[in-house]
Short mmCIF file of N, CA and C in Angstrom, two decimals:
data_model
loop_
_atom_site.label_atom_id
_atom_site.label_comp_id
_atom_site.label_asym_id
_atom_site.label_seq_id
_atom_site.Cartn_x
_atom_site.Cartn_y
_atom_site.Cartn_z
N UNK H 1 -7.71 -7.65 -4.16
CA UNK H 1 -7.56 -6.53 -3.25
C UNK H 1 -7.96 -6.92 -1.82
N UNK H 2 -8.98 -8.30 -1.96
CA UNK H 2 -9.03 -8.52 -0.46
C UNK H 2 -8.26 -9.05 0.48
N UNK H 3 -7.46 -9.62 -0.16
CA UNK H 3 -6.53 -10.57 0.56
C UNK H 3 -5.13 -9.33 0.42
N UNK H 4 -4.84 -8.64 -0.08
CA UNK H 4 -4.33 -7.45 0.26
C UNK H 4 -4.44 -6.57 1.40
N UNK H 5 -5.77 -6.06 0.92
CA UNK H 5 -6.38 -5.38 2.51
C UNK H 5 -6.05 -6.35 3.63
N UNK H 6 -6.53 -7.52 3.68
CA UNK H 6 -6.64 -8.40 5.35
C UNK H 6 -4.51 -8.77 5.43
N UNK H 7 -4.05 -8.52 4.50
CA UNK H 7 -2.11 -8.33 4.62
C UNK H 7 -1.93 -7.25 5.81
N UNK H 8 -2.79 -6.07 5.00
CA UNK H 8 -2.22 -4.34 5.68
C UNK H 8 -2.62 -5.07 7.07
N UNK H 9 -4.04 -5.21 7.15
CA UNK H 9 -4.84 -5.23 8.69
C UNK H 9 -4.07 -6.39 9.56
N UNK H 10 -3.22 -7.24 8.98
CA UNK H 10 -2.56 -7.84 9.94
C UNK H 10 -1.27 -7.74 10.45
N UNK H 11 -0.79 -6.82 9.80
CA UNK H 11 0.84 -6.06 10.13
C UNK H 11 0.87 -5.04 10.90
N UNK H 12 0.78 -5.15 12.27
CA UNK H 12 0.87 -3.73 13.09
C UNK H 12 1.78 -2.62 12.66
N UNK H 13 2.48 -2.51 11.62
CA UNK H 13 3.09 -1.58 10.99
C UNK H 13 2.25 -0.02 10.06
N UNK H 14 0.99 -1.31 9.58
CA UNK H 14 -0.03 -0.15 9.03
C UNK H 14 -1.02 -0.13 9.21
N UNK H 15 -1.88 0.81 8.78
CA UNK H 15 -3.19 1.15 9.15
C UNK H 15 -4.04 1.19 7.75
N UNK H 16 -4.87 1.01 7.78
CA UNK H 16 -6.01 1.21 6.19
C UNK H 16 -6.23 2.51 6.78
N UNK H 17 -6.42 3.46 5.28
CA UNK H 17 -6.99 4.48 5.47
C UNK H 17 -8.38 4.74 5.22
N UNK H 18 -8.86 4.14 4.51
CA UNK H 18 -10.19 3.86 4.04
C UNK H 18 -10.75 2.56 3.73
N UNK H 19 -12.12 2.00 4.37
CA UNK H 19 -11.97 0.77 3.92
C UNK H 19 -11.89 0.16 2.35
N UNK H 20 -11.52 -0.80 2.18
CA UNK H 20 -11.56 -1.01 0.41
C UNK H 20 -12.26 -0.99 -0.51
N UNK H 21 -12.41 -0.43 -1.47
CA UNK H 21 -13.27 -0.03 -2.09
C UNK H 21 -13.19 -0.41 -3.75
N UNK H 22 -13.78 -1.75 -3.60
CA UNK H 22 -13.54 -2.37 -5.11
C UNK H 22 -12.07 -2.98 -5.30
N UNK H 23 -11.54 -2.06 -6.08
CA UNK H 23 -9.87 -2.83 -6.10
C UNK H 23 -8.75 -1.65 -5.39
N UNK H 24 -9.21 -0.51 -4.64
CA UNK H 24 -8.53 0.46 -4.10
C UNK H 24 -8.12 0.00 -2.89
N UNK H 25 -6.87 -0.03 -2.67
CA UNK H 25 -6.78 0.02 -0.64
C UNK H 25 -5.71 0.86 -0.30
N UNK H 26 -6.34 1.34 0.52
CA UNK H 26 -5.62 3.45 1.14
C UNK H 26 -5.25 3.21 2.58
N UNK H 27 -3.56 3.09 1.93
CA UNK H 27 -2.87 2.43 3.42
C UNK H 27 -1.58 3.25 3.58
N UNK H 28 -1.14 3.62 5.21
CA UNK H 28 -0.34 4.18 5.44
C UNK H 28 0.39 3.76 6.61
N UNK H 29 1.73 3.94 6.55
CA UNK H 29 2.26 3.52 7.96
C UNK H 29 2.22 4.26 9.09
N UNK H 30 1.53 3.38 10.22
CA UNK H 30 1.23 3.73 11.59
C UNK H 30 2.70 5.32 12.12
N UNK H 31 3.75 4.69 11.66
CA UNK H 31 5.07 5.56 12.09
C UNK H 31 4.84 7.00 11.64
N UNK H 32 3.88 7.31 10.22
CA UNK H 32 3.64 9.33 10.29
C UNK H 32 3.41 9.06 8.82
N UNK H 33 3.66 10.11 8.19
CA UNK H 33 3.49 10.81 6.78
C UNK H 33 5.09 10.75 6.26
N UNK H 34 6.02 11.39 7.13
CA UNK H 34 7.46 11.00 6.40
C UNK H 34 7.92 9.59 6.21
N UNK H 35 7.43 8.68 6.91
CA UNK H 35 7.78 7.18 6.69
C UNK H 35 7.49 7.00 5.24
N UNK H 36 5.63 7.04 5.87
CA UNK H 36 4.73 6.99 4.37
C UNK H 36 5.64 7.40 3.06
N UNK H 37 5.91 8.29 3.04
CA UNK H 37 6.39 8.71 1.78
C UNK H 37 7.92 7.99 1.88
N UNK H 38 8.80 7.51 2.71
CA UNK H 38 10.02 6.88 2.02
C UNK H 38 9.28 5.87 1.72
N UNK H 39 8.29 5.17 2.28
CA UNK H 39 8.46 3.55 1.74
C UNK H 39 7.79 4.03 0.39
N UNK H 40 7.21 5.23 0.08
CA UNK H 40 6.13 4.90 -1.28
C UNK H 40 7.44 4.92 -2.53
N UNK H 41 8.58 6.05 -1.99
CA UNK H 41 9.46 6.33 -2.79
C UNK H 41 10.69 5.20 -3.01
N UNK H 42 10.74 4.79 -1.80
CA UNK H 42 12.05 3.35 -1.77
C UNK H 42 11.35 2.14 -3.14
N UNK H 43 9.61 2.03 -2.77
CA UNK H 43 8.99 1.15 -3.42
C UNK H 43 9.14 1.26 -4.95
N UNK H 44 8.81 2.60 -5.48
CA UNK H 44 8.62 3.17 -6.73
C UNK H 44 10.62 3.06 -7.74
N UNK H 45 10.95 3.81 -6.71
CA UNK H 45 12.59 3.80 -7.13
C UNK H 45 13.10 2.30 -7.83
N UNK H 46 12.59 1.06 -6.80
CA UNK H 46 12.85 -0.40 -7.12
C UNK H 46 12.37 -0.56 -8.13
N UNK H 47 11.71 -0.27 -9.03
CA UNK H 47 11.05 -0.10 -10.45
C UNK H 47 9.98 -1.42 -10.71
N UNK H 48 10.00 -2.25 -10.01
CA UNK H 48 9.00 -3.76 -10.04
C UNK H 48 7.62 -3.25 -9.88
N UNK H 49 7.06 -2.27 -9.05
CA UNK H 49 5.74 -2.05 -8.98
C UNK H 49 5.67 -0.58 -8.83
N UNK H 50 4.66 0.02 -9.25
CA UNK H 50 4.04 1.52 -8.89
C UNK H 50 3.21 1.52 -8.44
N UNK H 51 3.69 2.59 -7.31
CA UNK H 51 2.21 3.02 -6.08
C UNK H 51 2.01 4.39 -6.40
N UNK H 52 0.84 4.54 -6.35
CA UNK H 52 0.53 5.98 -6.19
C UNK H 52 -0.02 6.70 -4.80
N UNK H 53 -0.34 7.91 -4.64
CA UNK H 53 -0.28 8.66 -3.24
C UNK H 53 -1.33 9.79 -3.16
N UNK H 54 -1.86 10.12 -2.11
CA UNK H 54 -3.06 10.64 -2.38
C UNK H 54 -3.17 11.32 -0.46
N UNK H 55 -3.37 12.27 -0.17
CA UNK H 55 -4.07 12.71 1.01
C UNK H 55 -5.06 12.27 1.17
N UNK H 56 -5.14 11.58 2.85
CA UNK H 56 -6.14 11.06 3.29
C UNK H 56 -7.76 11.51 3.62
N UNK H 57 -8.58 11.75 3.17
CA UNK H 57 -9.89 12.14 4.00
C UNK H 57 -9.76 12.98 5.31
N UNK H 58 -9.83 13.92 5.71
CA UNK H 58 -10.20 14.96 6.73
C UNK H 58 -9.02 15.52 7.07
N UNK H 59 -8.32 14.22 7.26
CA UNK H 59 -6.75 15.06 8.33
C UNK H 59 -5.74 15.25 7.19
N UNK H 60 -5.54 14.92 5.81
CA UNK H 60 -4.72 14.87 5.03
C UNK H 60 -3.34 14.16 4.78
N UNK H 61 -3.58 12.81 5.90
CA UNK H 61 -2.26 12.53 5.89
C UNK H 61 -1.89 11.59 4.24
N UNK H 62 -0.74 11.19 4.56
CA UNK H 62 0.10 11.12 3.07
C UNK H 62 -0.16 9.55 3.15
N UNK H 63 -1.18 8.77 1.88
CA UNK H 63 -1.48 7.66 1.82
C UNK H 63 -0.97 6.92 0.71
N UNK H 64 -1.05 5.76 0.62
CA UNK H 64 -0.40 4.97 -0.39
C UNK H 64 -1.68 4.64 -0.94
N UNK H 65 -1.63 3.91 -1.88
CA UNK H 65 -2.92 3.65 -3.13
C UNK H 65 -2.49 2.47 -3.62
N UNK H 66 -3.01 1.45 -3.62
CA UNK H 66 -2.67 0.14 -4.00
C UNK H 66 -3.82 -0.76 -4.36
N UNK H 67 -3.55 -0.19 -6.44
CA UNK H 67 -5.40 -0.23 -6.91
C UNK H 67 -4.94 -1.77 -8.40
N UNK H 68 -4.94 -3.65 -7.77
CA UNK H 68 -4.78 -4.06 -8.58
C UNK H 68 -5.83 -4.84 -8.97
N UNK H 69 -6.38 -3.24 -10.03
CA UNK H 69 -7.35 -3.88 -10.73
C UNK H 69 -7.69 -3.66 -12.10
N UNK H 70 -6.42 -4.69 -12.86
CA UNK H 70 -6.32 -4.67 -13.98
C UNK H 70 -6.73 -6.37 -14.76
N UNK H 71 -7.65 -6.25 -15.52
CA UNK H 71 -8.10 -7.70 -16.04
C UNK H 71 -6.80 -8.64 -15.87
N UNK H 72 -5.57 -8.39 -16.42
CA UNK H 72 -4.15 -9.00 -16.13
C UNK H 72 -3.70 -9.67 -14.92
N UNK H 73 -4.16 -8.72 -13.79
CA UNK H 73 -3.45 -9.13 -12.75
C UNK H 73 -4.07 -10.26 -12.20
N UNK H 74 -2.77 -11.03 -11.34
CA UNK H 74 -3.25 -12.50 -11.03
C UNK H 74 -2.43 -12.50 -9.78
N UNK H 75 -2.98 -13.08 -8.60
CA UNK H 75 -2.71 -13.66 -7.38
C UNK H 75 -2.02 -13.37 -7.40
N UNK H 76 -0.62 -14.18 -7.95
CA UNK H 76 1.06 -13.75 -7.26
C UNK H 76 1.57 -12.39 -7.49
N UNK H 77 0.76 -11.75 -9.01
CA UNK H 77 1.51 -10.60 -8.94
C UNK H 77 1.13 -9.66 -7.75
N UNK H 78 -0.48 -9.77 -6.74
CA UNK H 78 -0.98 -8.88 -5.66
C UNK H 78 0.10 -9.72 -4.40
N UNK H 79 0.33 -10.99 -4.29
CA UNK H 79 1.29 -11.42 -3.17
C UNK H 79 2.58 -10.59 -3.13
N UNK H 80 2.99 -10.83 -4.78
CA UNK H 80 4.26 -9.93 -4.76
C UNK H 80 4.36 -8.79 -4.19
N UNK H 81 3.83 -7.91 -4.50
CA UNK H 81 3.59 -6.53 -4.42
C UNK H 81 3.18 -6.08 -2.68
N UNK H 82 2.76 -7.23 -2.00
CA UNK H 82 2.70 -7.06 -0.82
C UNK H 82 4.10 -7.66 -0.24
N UNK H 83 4.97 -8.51 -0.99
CA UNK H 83 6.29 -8.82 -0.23
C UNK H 83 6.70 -7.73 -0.43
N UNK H 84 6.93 -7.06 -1.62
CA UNK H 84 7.60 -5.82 -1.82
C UNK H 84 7.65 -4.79 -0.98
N UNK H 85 6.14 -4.40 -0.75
CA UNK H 85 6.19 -3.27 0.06
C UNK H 85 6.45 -3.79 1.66
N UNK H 86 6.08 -4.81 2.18
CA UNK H 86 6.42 -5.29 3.42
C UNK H 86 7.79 -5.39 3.42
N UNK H 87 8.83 -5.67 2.90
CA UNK H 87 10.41 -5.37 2.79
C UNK H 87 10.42 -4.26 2.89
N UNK H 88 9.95 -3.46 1.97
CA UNK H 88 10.64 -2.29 2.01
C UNK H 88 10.29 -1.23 3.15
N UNK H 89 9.33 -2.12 4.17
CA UNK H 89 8.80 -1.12 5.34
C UNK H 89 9.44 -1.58 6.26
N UNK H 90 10.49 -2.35 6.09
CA UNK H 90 11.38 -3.39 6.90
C UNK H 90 11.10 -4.46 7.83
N UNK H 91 10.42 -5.42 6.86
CA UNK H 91 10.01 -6.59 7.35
C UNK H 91 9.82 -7.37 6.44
#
């Protein structure tokens, strides 16, 4: 999840919503809440990975959830999952 998080923090496209917290990272695109939600839905639709979504802390905006922390998961599948969603935010 760390090398995830320091992905989001280096793509001026998004913002962390919260800092990371164990294997959680609460990220949304800089562009609003309607972006947010096509890329969560473009992502999910592609059927390779599931994100889940959650209102942000105070202001409520519409966040993505990107929690891989399953004994299973291994390096490429968290790289993947960051090409994925970085395509699909168009880049």
């Amino acid at each position: 999840a760390e090398w995830f998080e320091r992905r989001v923090n280096e793509d001026d496209r998004f913002v962390l919503v919260t800092p990371r917290s164990a294997a959680l990272v609460c990220f949304r695109l800089k562009s609003g809440d309607e972006a947010t939600r096509v890329l969560l839905d473009r992502v999910n639709e592609a059927g390779e990975i599931l994100l889940s979504h959650a209102a942000a802390p105070g202001d409520g905006a519409h966040t993505i959830r990107f929690v891989p922390g399953s004994p299973m998961t291994e390096f490429r599948h968290v790289a993947r999952a960051w090409a994925i969603i970085a395509e699909a935010a168009g880049g």
